[in-house]
XYZ file of C-alpha atoms in Angstrom:
224
model
C 9.617 83.384 -2.152
C 9.255 83.342 1.655
C 7.315 80.088 1.422
C 9.857 78.450 -0.898
C 12.716 79.521 1.370
C 11.047 77.862 4.327
C 10.107 81.026 6.189
C 6.792 80.910 8.062
C 4.114 82.813 6.184
C 0.953 81.234 7.478
C 0.116 80.044 3.964
C 2.942 77.638 3.239
C 1.034 74.493 4.162
C -1.610 75.351 1.580
C 0.796 75.462 -1.326
C 3.804 73.239 -0.547
C 3.645 69.527 0.091
C 5.138 68.029 3.247
C 8.893 67.748 2.927
C 12.097 67.944 4.948
C 11.314 71.478 6.059
C 7.567 71.127 6.559
C 5.904 71.583 9.924
C 4.776 67.956 9.857
C 8.357 66.786 9.386
C 9.627 69.127 12.092
C 6.974 67.840 14.487
C 7.866 64.246 13.638
C 11.557 64.985 14.210
C 10.818 66.554 17.597
C 8.697 63.561 18.623
C 11.420 61.149 17.482
C 14.042 63.058 19.453
C 11.885 63.001 22.571
C 11.342 59.250 22.163
C 15.034 58.564 21.684
C 15.923 60.696 24.661
C 13.937 58.442 27.014
C 16.277 55.496 26.483
C 19.347 57.747 26.252
C 18.451 59.366 29.554
C 18.136 55.977 31.278
C 21.479 54.895 29.846
C 23.164 57.814 31.612
C 22.551 55.950 34.871
C 25.595 53.662 35.375
C 23.535 50.935 37.064
C 20.916 50.904 34.295
C 23.586 51.052 31.585
C 25.510 48.149 33.099
C 22.377 45.997 33.302
C 21.245 47.031 29.820
C 24.639 46.068 28.389
C 24.556 42.773 30.286
C 21.132 41.859 28.886
C 22.174 42.855 25.367
C 25.224 40.617 25.702
C 23.081 37.721 26.902
C 20.670 38.311 24.012
C 23.423 38.574 21.400
C 25.025 35.327 22.534
C 21.659 33.569 22.549
C 20.912 34.824 19.015
C 24.263 33.580 17.757
C 23.831 30.234 19.509
C 20.340 29.866 18.023
C 21.674 30.478 14.508
C 24.415 27.907 15.038
C 21.871 25.438 16.422
C 19.657 25.893 13.360
C 22.577 25.297 11.001
C 23.678 22.233 12.980
C 20.172 20.764 13.223
C 19.459 21.444 9.557
C 22.566 19.496 8.559
C 21.624 16.644 10.870
C 18.055 16.670 9.584
C 19.232 16.360 6.000
C 21.488 13.453 6.949
C 18.635 11.762 8.820
C 16.285 12.205 5.849
C 18.873 10.688 3.537
C 19.436 7.770 5.920
C 15.710 7.066 6.158
C 15.382 7.299 2.396
C 18.152 4.738 1.967
C 16.432 2.337 4.371
C 13.098 2.683 2.612
C 14.692 2.174 -0.813
C 16.346 -1.016 0.494
C 13.144 -2.424 1.966
C 11.226 -5.382 0.607
C 8.072 -4.650 -1.371
C 4.603 -6.044 -1.805
C 3.236 -6.580 -5.331
C 1.700 -3.089 -5.255
C 5.052 -1.501 -4.362
C 4.359 -0.953 -0.666
C 7.545 -1.122 1.409
C 7.490 -3.723 4.168
C 9.812 -4.654 7.007
C 10.309 -7.733 9.123
C 10.522 -7.104 12.871
C 12.671 -8.872 15.462
C 10.021 -11.563 15.844
C 9.763 -12.252 12.125
C 6.445 -10.433 11.716
C 6.175 -8.553 8.430
C 4.912 -5.020 8.859
C 4.188 -2.000 6.761
C 5.953 1.254 7.532
C 3.138 2.386 9.820
C 3.388 -0.822 11.868
C 0.379 -2.647 10.461
C 0.914 -6.386 10.054
C 1.005 -7.647 6.472
C -1.528 -10.352 5.678
C -0.057 -13.844 5.328
C -1.072 -14.277 1.708
C 0.763 -11.055 0.817
C 3.771 -11.818 3.001
C 4.152 -15.104 1.113
C 4.753 -13.180 -2.120
C 7.861 -11.369 -0.804
C 11.245 -12.474 -2.049
C 13.724 -11.743 0.746
C 17.420 -11.198 0.032
C 18.520 -10.984 3.647
C 19.850 -7.430 3.216
C 16.590 -5.641 3.939
C 16.434 -3.233 6.899
C 14.412 -4.399 9.871
C 11.274 -2.746 11.129
C 13.170 -1.608 14.237
C 15.861 0.069 12.117
C 13.240 1.909 10.121
C 11.423 3.006 13.277
C 14.664 4.247 14.854
C 15.443 6.267 11.729
C 11.965 7.792 11.777
C 12.193 8.628 15.464
C 15.538 10.333 14.952
C 14.095 12.380 12.108
C 11.074 13.386 14.176
C 13.263 14.295 17.171
C 15.526 16.500 15.060
C 12.531 18.223 13.482
C 11.043 18.861 16.920
C 14.330 20.367 18.123
C 14.513 22.582 15.051
C 10.935 23.740 15.616
C 11.785 24.544 19.243
C 14.739 26.691 18.191
C 12.672 28.561 15.620
C 10.004 29.105 18.268
C 12.648 30.402 20.684
C 13.858 32.841 18.035
C 10.376 34.093 17.210
C 8.723 34.049 20.617
C 11.592 34.907 22.967
C 14.609 36.445 21.265
C 12.773 38.637 18.763
C 10.429 40.216 21.342
C 13.351 40.590 23.771
C 15.366 42.601 21.262
C 12.356 44.738 20.374
C 11.764 45.440 24.048
C 15.377 46.187 24.960
C 15.937 48.537 22.034
C 12.556 50.270 22.209
C 13.485 53.990 22.303
C 10.024 55.186 23.261
C 9.190 52.880 26.150
C 12.437 51.274 27.327
C 12.169 48.528 29.946
C 12.682 49.316 33.593
C 15.567 47.843 35.566
C 13.283 45.097 36.926
C 11.955 44.397 33.432
C 15.509 43.955 32.185
C 15.990 41.264 34.833
C 12.804 39.529 33.664
C 13.887 39.687 30.023
C 17.297 38.236 30.817
C 15.764 35.478 32.944
C 13.402 34.601 30.092
C 16.227 34.385 27.570
C 18.062 31.924 29.791
C 15.210 29.877 31.238
C 13.416 29.365 27.900
C 16.547 28.468 25.955
C 16.203 25.039 24.264
C 18.920 22.484 24.978
C 19.967 22.568 21.319
C 20.736 26.279 21.645
C 22.400 25.912 25.032
C 24.748 23.324 23.528
C 25.934 25.932 21.024
C 26.817 28.566 23.626
C 30.620 28.857 23.649
C 30.845 30.658 26.959
C 28.222 31.258 29.635
C 27.142 34.865 30.049
C 29.070 36.242 33.049
C 27.062 37.155 36.081
C 27.598 40.499 37.796
C 28.992 39.638 41.195
C 27.054 40.758 44.227
C 28.579 43.785 45.856
C 30.151 45.048 42.646
C 30.274 48.835 42.565
C 28.337 49.390 39.340
C 28.600 53.148 39.750
C 32.332 52.857 39.114
C 31.813 51.328 35.670
C 32.684 53.561 32.754
C 29.726 54.860 30.767
C 30.221 55.901 27.133
C 29.592 59.556 26.220
C 26.061 59.382 24.821
C 26.304 62.882 23.478
C 29.272 62.103 21.252
C 27.077 60.992 18.387
C 24.630 63.849 18.608
C-alpha cells in the first residue's frame, strides 16, 4: 500500500513501472526545471531581456517575410512555367516532333541552342506565329532565376532562421548577449533579396544611449 500510494519504501522501483510519481520522472522534472531556469534567470536582466526580445522580433519578422516570399515566388514560378509551356507548344516542329525556334538571324535552333541541319530545317512549315529562340531563352532564364530565388529562400529558412530560433529558445544553453548580437546580424546579413522585399517594416534599432535598465520586464514568476 505504501508503494502504491507513492511513499518511499526502498522497494517501489522493483515492483512499479516508471510513471508520473516515479523517481525517474521526478529526476527528469528537476533537471527540466533547472534547464528552464537558466534562460529564465538571464531574462530577469533588463538588458538581456531587451536584446532577447529584439532578436526574437527580428527573427519573427524574417520568418514571416520568408513565408510571404515563398508564396510570392511559387505563384510567379507557376506563371513562368505556364508561359514557357505555351511558347514550347506554339513552336515549330521537326518531323520527329522536336520543337525548334528561329533566332534573330534566321538560324533554326533546337531548344538547347543546337543548330538544326539544313535538310531538316527545309521540312519545317512556318506560319509566322512561332516564338523566336530569344523569346524561348528569356522564358527559360526567368524560370531558372525564379527557381534559384526560391531555393535561396528555402535555404535561408533551413540554414539561418531555423537554427536561430533553436538557439534563441534553447532553455538549457541560452545564447550570451554577444551571441544574440551575432544571431541577429546573421538573420539580417544573410537575408535573400526576395525575403527583404517582403519585409513590411525594418526592425527598429535600439538607439545608442538608451537606458535599457528602465525598460519594463514581465513578471517571469507569474506563470509558475
